[in-house]
Amino acid sequence: MNLFSLLFCCYFVSVYATTVSGLNSDGLALLSLLSRWNSVPTSMTSSWNSSDSTPCSWLGIKCDYRSHSVVSLNLSGYGISGPLGPEIWRLKQLKTIDLNTNEFSGEIPSQLGNCSLLEYLDLSTNSFTGGIPDSFKYLQNLQTLSLFSNSLSGEIPESLFQNWGLQVLYLDTNRFNGSFPRSVGNLTELLELSLYSNQLSGPIPESIGNCRKLQSLTLSYNKLIGSLPESLTNLESLVDLSVGQNNLEGRIPLGFCKCKNLEKLDLSFNSFSGGLPPDLGNCSSLATFAIVHSNLTGTIPSSFGQLKKLSHLDLSENRLSGRIPPELGNCKSLTVLNLYTNKLEGKIPSELGG
């Protein structure tokens, strides 16, 4: 290398170092993350400029206007691929991370547990593998955790249910196995819990009844066993209860009449014993009611005629007997009625168009 080339290289390195050193620590952390990603849109690479003093004007970034610390990282739907990277822990003021609908892969970095101010974390619809880091128990400000539609596996850690303030927990459409965590009852602020399309086994824990604010509970497409816990009837704020496609058995508990906000009840494809509790007719908000292929016996309660908002009733593929109650004709919103493959007798009541 001649002298001119050597001087030019030294000048370039000096200018580059000066430029980068002008960027604050959060900006440097973001550039470090960027260096790990295999594919990013040009709009992002042109925006994330190392010559800036802060990353506050960068695409997908929001900062605290006083400290210029990054408080939000939102790169939802940008088609980014590659690992997330452990450098994420250096963004210690983060309150929001939204990376959903990308192509992130590899394990979720345990260092995320150091982002103790996080309130919202969405890594859904990616290709993350491995388990949920135990370090998530340190995210005590977390209100929303969304990890659905990944390839996560292993057991759901009991430690996750030490995050007392969690309101929304979406873990569905993964490969989680093991038991339904018994400590779920710790989450007394929980509004929505979605665990469907996994490989969870064992019973639904009785402690679920402690989640008194729960509005949506979706557990379908797992391998759950045992009876529906009586404590489910304590969830008076419940709007959606879906536990179809499991191995549940026993009787359907009495007491759902207390769930005045219940709009959807799907217990299909299980192996219940006994019949339909008449007090279900007091679930005044019920619009969708499905218990298909679930070994039901007995008659259809006439009290179902009180369900004024009922639009979809599917009791097909059971062993129900007796007559179709004419009171169902009082359900003026009813547009779908499936009762086939039962042991019903008599004519279709004229009130239903028979």
Short mmCIF file of C-alpha atoms in Angstrom, two decimals, residues 1-352:
data_model
loop_
_atom_site.label_atom_id
_atom_site.label_comp_id
_atom_site.label_asym_id
_atom_site.label_seq_id
_atom_site.Cartn_x
_atom_site.Cartn_y
_atom_site.Cartn_z
CA MET A 1 0.00 0.00 0.00
CA ASN A 2 1.45 3.40 -0.97
CA LEU A 3 1.56 6.39 1.35
CA PHE A 4 -1.44 8.09 -0.27
CA SER A 5 -3.61 4.99 0.12
CA LEU A 6 -2.51 4.59 3.71
CA LEU A 7 -3.33 8.22 4.55
CA PHE A 8 -6.72 7.91 2.81
CA CYS A 9 -7.60 4.77 4.82
CA CYS A 10 -6.60 6.44 8.07
CA TYR A 11 -8.71 9.47 7.16
CA PHE A 12 -11.73 7.28 6.30
CA VAL A 13 -11.48 5.33 9.55
CA SER A 14 -11.11 8.56 11.51
CA VAL A 15 -14.17 10.15 9.86
CA TYR A 16 -16.22 6.94 10.29
CA ALA A 17 -15.31 6.65 13.97
CA THR A 18 -16.15 10.30 14.56
CA THR A 19 -19.48 9.90 12.77
CA VAL A 20 -20.52 6.76 14.62
CA SER A 21 -19.34 8.06 17.97
CA GLY A 22 -21.81 10.96 17.57
CA LEU A 23 -24.73 8.51 17.69
CA ASN A 24 -26.14 7.85 21.15
CA SER A 25 -25.99 4.41 22.78
CA ASP A 26 -29.53 3.40 21.78
CA GLY A 27 -28.73 4.17 18.16
CA LEU A 28 -25.59 2.07 18.34
CA ALA A 29 -27.60 -0.80 19.83
CA LEU A 30 -30.10 -0.60 16.96
CA LEU A 31 -27.32 -0.64 14.36
CA SER A 32 -25.88 -3.69 16.08
CA LEU A 33 -29.26 -5.43 15.78
CA LEU A 34 -29.49 -4.36 12.15
CA SER A 35 -26.12 -5.97 11.37
CA ARG A 36 -27.57 -9.37 12.36
CA TRP A 37 -30.59 -9.23 10.07
CA ASN A 38 -30.36 -10.91 6.70
CA SER A 39 -33.08 -9.01 4.90
CA VAL A 40 -34.45 -5.53 5.56
CA PRO A 41 -36.37 -3.12 3.32
CA THR A 42 -34.47 -0.30 1.64
CA SER A 43 -36.78 2.23 3.29
CA MET A 44 -35.35 1.11 6.59
CA THR A 45 -31.67 1.02 5.64
CA SER A 46 -31.92 4.51 4.18
CA SER A 47 -33.62 5.78 7.34
CA TRP A 48 -31.32 4.21 9.95
CA ASN A 49 -28.47 6.64 9.38
CA SER A 50 -25.34 6.26 11.48
CA SER A 51 -24.51 9.94 11.00
CA ASP A 52 -27.52 11.00 13.09
CA SER A 53 -27.00 11.93 16.72
CA THR A 54 -30.07 9.97 17.84
CA PRO A 55 -32.29 7.31 16.22
CA CYS A 56 -35.43 9.26 17.07
CA SER A 57 -36.28 10.07 13.44
CA TRP A 58 -35.59 6.54 12.19
CA LEU A 59 -38.28 4.38 10.66
CA GLY A 60 -40.16 2.40 13.32
CA ILE A 61 -38.58 4.25 16.24
CA LYS A 62 -40.12 6.49 18.88
CA CYS A 63 -38.15 8.21 21.60
CA ASP A 64 -38.71 10.00 24.85
CA TYR A 65 -38.43 13.63 23.76
CA ARG A 66 -36.35 14.63 26.76
CA SER A 67 -33.81 11.82 27.09
CA HIS A 68 -33.84 10.75 23.41
CA SER A 69 -34.00 7.17 24.64
CA VAL A 70 -35.89 4.68 22.47
CA VAL A 71 -39.26 3.80 24.01
CA SER A 72 -40.88 2.06 21.04
CA LEU A 73 -39.55 -0.32 18.38
CA ASN A 74 -42.30 -1.04 15.83
CA LEU A 75 -41.20 -2.90 12.69
CA SER A 76 -44.40 -4.83 12.12
CA GLY A 77 -44.77 -6.31 8.64
CA TYR A 78 -41.42 -5.18 7.21
CA GLY A 79 -40.34 -8.64 6.03
CA ILE A 80 -37.19 -8.66 8.17
CA SER A 81 -35.40 -11.99 8.47
CA GLY A 82 -32.68 -13.27 10.76
CA PRO A 83 -32.22 -13.55 14.55
CA LEU A 84 -33.46 -10.86 16.89
CA GLY A 85 -30.10 -10.51 18.63
CA PRO A 86 -29.15 -10.17 22.31
CA GLU A 87 -28.30 -6.48 21.90
CA ILE A 88 -31.97 -5.74 22.47
CA TRP A 89 -31.22 -5.55 26.21
CA ARG A 90 -29.27 -2.33 25.67
CA LEU A 91 -32.54 -0.54 24.86
CA LYS A 92 -33.42 -0.31 28.53
CA GLN A 93 -36.16 2.31 28.23
CA LEU A 94 -38.27 0.29 25.79
CA LYS A 95 -41.95 0.12 26.59
CA THR A 96 -43.17 -1.28 23.26
CA ILE A 97 -41.70 -3.91 20.94
CA ASP A 98 -43.83 -4.86 17.94
CA LEU A 99 -42.09 -7.15 15.44
CA ASN A 100 -45.10 -9.17 14.29
CA THR A 101 -45.45 -10.55 10.76
CA ASN A 102 -41.79 -10.77 9.82
CA GLU A 103 -39.39 -13.67 9.28
CA PHE A 104 -37.40 -13.56 12.49
CA SER A 105 -35.92 -16.95 13.41
CA GLY A 106 -33.86 -18.60 16.09
CA GLU A 107 -34.58 -18.42 19.80
CA ILE A 108 -36.11 -15.47 21.58
CA PRO A 109 -33.12 -13.87 23.35
CA SER A 110 -33.21 -14.26 27.11
CA GLN A 111 -31.73 -10.76 27.35
CA LEU A 112 -35.21 -9.40 26.65
CA GLY A 113 -35.86 -9.98 30.33
CA ASN A 114 -33.58 -7.01 31.06
CA CYS A 115 -36.00 -4.64 29.30
CA SER A 116 -37.85 -4.29 32.58
CA LEU A 117 -40.04 -1.36 31.49
CA LEU A 118 -41.69 -3.31 28.67
CA GLU A 119 -45.47 -3.03 28.63
CA TYR A 120 -46.19 -4.45 25.16
CA LEU A 121 -44.29 -7.28 23.43
CA ASP A 122 -45.52 -8.70 20.12
CA LEU A 123 -43.34 -11.27 18.31
CA SER A 124 -46.25 -13.08 16.67
CA THR A 125 -46.28 -14.52 13.13
CA ASN A 126 -42.58 -15.18 12.81
CA SER A 127 -40.41 -18.32 12.88
CA PHE A 128 -39.04 -18.22 16.41
CA THR A 129 -38.06 -21.60 17.87
CA GLY A 130 -37.15 -22.88 21.34
CA GLY A 131 -39.05 -21.97 24.47
CA ILE A 132 -40.22 -18.92 26.34
CA PRO A 133 -37.22 -17.56 28.25
CA ASP A 134 -37.49 -17.90 32.01
CA SER A 135 -36.19 -14.33 32.19
CA PHE A 136 -39.64 -13.08 31.14
CA LYS A 137 -40.59 -13.29 34.82
CA TYR A 138 -38.65 -10.05 35.26
CA LEU A 139 -40.99 -8.16 32.90
CA GLN A 140 -43.20 -7.03 35.72
CA ASN A 141 -44.68 -4.10 33.77
CA LEU A 142 -45.78 -6.30 30.88
CA GLN A 143 -49.46 -6.01 29.98
CA THR A 144 -49.55 -7.66 26.53
CA LEU A 145 -47.49 -10.68 25.43
CA SER A 146 -48.23 -11.98 21.94
CA LEU A 147 -46.19 -14.92 20.63
CA PHE A 148 -48.77 -16.68 18.46
CA SER A 149 -47.98 -18.31 15.09
CA ASN A 150 -44.36 -19.26 15.68
CA SER A 151 -42.63 -22.62 16.16
CA LEU A 152 -42.11 -22.32 19.90
CA SER A 153 -42.00 -25.55 21.88
CA GLY A 154 -41.48 -27.02 25.33
CA GLU A 155 -43.56 -26.32 28.40
CA ILE A 156 -45.08 -22.95 29.15
CA PRO A 157 -43.00 -21.84 32.16
CA GLU A 158 -44.89 -21.40 35.42
CA SER A 159 -42.68 -18.36 36.03
CA LEU A 160 -44.50 -16.52 33.24
CA PHE A 161 -47.55 -16.40 35.49
CA GLN A 162 -45.65 -14.28 38.00
CA ASN A 163 -46.25 -11.27 35.74
CA TRP A 164 -49.16 -10.07 37.82
CA GLY A 165 -50.17 -7.23 35.48
CA LEU A 166 -50.59 -9.31 32.31
CA GLN A 167 -53.87 -8.49 30.58
CA VAL A 168 -53.42 -10.18 27.19
CA LEU A 169 -51.55 -13.47 26.62
CA TYR A 170 -51.53 -15.02 23.14
CA LEU A 171 -49.50 -18.24 22.86
CA ASP A 172 -51.67 -20.03 20.31
CA THR A 173 -50.54 -21.81 17.14
CA ASN A 174 -47.21 -23.05 18.41
CA ARG A 175 -45.89 -26.43 19.61
CA PHE A 176 -46.12 -26.04 23.37
CA ASN A 177 -46.60 -29.26 25.32
CA GLY A 178 -46.86 -30.31 28.93
CA SER A 179 -49.56 -29.32 31.36
CA PHE A 180 -51.73 -26.24 31.44
CA PRO A 181 -49.85 -24.15 34.08
CA ARG A 182 -51.66 -24.35 37.41
CA SER A 183 -50.44 -20.89 38.40
CA VAL A 184 -52.66 -19.24 35.75
CA GLY A 185 -54.86 -18.10 38.63
CA ASN A 186 -52.18 -15.59 39.61
CA LEU A 187 -53.13 -13.43 36.62
CA THR A 188 -56.03 -11.61 38.21
CA GLU A 189 -55.86 -8.77 35.65
CA LEU A 190 -56.02 -11.11 32.65
CA LEU A 191 -58.59 -10.19 29.98
CA GLU A 192 -57.66 -12.55 27.13
CA LEU A 193 -55.92 -15.95 27.18
CA SER A 194 -55.36 -17.83 23.92
CA LEU A 195 -53.61 -21.21 23.94
CA TYR A 196 -55.36 -22.99 21.08
CA SER A 197 -53.54 -25.15 18.50
CA ASN A 198 -50.78 -26.47 20.72
CA GLN A 199 -50.16 -29.88 22.31
CA LEU A 200 -51.08 -29.06 25.89
CA SER A 201 -52.21 -31.96 28.07
CA GLY A 202 -53.63 -32.51 31.53
CA PRO A 203 -56.67 -30.79 33.04
CA ILE A 204 -57.76 -27.17 32.92
CA PRO A 205 -56.69 -25.96 36.39
CA GLU A 206 -59.38 -24.97 38.86
CA SER A 207 -57.39 -21.78 39.55
CA ILE A 208 -58.63 -20.36 36.23
CA GLY A 209 -61.63 -19.18 38.24
CA ASN A 210 -59.41 -16.58 39.93
CA CYS A 211 -59.09 -14.72 36.62
CA ARG A 212 -62.34 -12.87 37.31
CA LYS A 213 -61.77 -10.24 34.59
CA LEU A 214 -61.24 -12.81 31.83
CA GLN A 215 -63.27 -12.06 28.70
CA SER A 216 -61.84 -14.54 26.20
CA LEU A 217 -60.55 -18.08 26.88
CA THR A 218 -59.63 -20.14 23.80
CA LEU A 219 -58.13 -23.58 24.43
CA SER A 220 -59.29 -25.53 21.36
CA TYR A 221 -57.11 -28.03 19.46
CA ASN A 222 -55.04 -29.35 22.35
CA LYS A 223 -54.96 -32.63 24.29
CA LEU A 224 -56.62 -31.44 27.48
CA ILE A 225 -58.33 -34.04 29.68
CA GLY A 226 -60.59 -34.11 32.71
CA SER A 227 -63.74 -32.15 33.43
CA LEU A 228 -64.52 -28.54 32.82
CA PRO A 229 -63.69 -26.90 36.17
CA GLU A 230 -66.67 -25.64 38.14
CA SER A 231 -64.72 -22.43 38.67
CA LEU A 232 -65.30 -21.45 35.02
CA THR A 233 -68.75 -20.31 36.07
CA ASN A 234 -67.09 -17.64 38.26
CA LEU A 235 -65.90 -15.83 35.12
CA GLU A 236 -68.83 -13.47 34.90
CA SER A 237 -67.05 -11.19 32.38
CA LEU A 238 -66.51 -14.04 29.93
CA VAL A 239 -67.51 -13.29 26.31
CA ASP A 240 -65.85 -16.19 24.44
CA LEU A 241 -65.20 -19.70 25.78
CA SER A 242 -63.81 -22.17 23.23
CA VAL A 243 -62.48 -25.58 24.32
CA GLY A 244 -63.31 -27.69 21.27
CA GLN A 245 -61.15 -30.52 19.91
CA ASN A 246 -59.79 -31.81 23.22
CA ASN A 247 -60.36 -34.94 25.33
CA LEU A 248 -62.56 -33.38 27.98
CA GLU A 249 -65.16 -35.45 29.77
CA GLY A 250 -67.58 -35.32 32.68
CA ARG A 251 -70.66 -33.16 32.98
CA ILE A 252 -71.02 -29.62 31.72
CA PRO A 253 -71.08 -27.59 34.93
CA LEU A 254 -74.11 -25.69 36.12
CA GLY A 255 -73.77 -22.00 36.71
CA PHE A 256 -73.01 -20.56 33.28
CA CYS A 257 -76.20 -18.55 33.79
CA LYS A 258 -74.01 -16.12 35.77
CA CYS A 259 -72.03 -15.35 32.59
CA LYS A 260 -74.40 -12.70 31.29
CA ASN A 261 -71.82 -11.41 28.77
CA LEU A 262 -71.14 -14.81 27.18
CA GLU A 263 -71.58 -14.53 23.40
CA LYS A 264 -69.75 -17.63 22.14
CA LEU A 265 -69.63 -21.09 23.74
CA ASP A 266 -67.90 -23.88 21.81
CA LEU A 267 -67.41 -27.22 23.58
CA SER A 268 -67.35 -29.36 20.42
CA PHE A 269 -65.48 -32.63 19.81
CA ASN A 270 -65.04 -33.78 23.40
CA SER A 271 -66.52 -36.70 25.35
CA PHE A 272 -68.90 -35.18 27.87
CA SER A 273 -71.40 -37.25 29.81
CA GLY A 274 -74.93 -36.24 30.66
CA GLY A 275 -76.99 -33.58 29.00
CA LEU A 276 -77.32 -29.87 28.43
CA PRO A 277 -77.83 -27.82 31.63
CA PRO A 278 -81.15 -25.97 31.36
CA ASP A 279 -79.65 -22.89 33.00
CA LEU A 280 -77.66 -22.25 29.79
CA GLY A 281 -80.92 -20.72 28.63
CA ASN A 282 -80.24 -17.82 30.99
CA CYS A 283 -77.04 -16.79 29.14
CA SER A 284 -78.88 -13.83 27.69
CA SER A 285 -76.06 -12.62 25.39
CA LEU A 286 -75.32 -16.01 23.81
CA ALA A 287 -75.13 -15.79 20.00
CA THR A 288 -73.05 -18.85 19.01
CA PHE A 289 -73.50 -22.16 20.81
CA ALA A 290 -71.78 -25.32 19.50
CA ILE A 291 -71.38 -28.72 21.16
CA VAL A 292 -70.80 -31.00 18.17
CA HIS A 293 -69.80 -34.68 18.50
CA SER A 294 -69.53 -34.57 22.28
CA ASN A 295 -71.50 -37.61 23.50
CA LEU A 296 -74.42 -35.57 24.84
CA THR A 297 -77.56 -37.36 26.01
CA GLY A 298 -80.95 -36.22 27.22
CA THR A 299 -83.24 -33.64 25.68
CA ILE A 300 -82.81 -30.14 24.32
CA PRO A 301 -83.98 -27.82 27.15
CA SER A 302 -86.99 -25.69 26.32
CA SER A 303 -85.21 -22.86 28.18
CA PHE A 304 -83.04 -22.39 25.08
CA GLY A 305 -86.00 -20.51 23.67
CA GLN A 306 -85.04 -17.64 25.99
CA LEU A 307 -81.82 -17.02 24.03
CA LYS A 308 -83.06 -14.00 22.11
CA LYS A 309 -79.66 -13.24 20.53
CA LEU A 310 -78.91 -16.82 19.47
CA SER A 311 -77.96 -16.96 15.78
CA HIS A 312 -75.97 -20.23 15.53
CA LEU A 313 -76.93 -23.43 17.37
CA ASP A 314 -75.08 -26.64 16.50
CA LEU A 315 -75.81 -29.77 18.57
CA SER A 316 -75.17 -32.26 15.78
CA GLU A 317 -73.53 -35.71 16.12
CA ASN A 318 -74.64 -36.46 19.68
CA ARG A 319 -77.18 -38.82 21.30
CA LEU A 320 -79.85 -36.29 22.12
CA SER A 321 -83.39 -37.66 22.27
CA GLY A 322 -86.96 -36.42 22.62
CA ARG A 323 -88.65 -33.73 20.60
CA ILE A 324 -87.26 -30.48 19.27
CA PRO A 325 -88.70 -27.86 21.64
CA PRO A 326 -91.04 -25.45 19.84
CA GLU A 327 -89.69 -22.69 22.11
CA LEU A 328 -86.66 -22.50 19.79
CA GLY A 329 -88.98 -20.60 17.48
CA ASN A 330 -88.70 -17.69 19.92
CA CYS A 331 -85.07 -17.26 18.88
CA LYS A 332 -85.80 -14.77 16.12
CA SER A 333 -82.10 -14.23 15.35
CA LEU A 334 -81.50 -17.95 14.71
CA THR A 335 -80.09 -18.46 11.21
CA VAL A 336 -78.13 -21.72 11.65
CA LEU A 337 -79.67 -24.75 13.40
CA ASN A 338 -77.84 -28.09 13.14
CA LEU A 339 -79.33 -31.06 14.97
CA TYR A 340 -78.50 -33.92 12.60
CA THR A 341 -77.19 -37.31 13.73
CA ASN A 342 -79.06 -37.45 17.03
CA LYS A 343 -82.00 -39.59 18.26
CA LEU A 344 -84.61 -36.86 18.08
CA GLU A 345 -88.19 -37.77 17.29
CA GLY A 346 -91.33 -36.11 16.03
CA LYS A 347 -91.78 -33.42 13.46
CA ILE A 348 -89.92 -30.17 13.14
CA PRO A 349 -92.04 -27.63 15.06
CA SER A 350 -94.03 -25.25 12.92
CA GLU A 351 -92.42 -22.41 14.87
CA LEU A 352 -89.15 -23.38 13.12
#
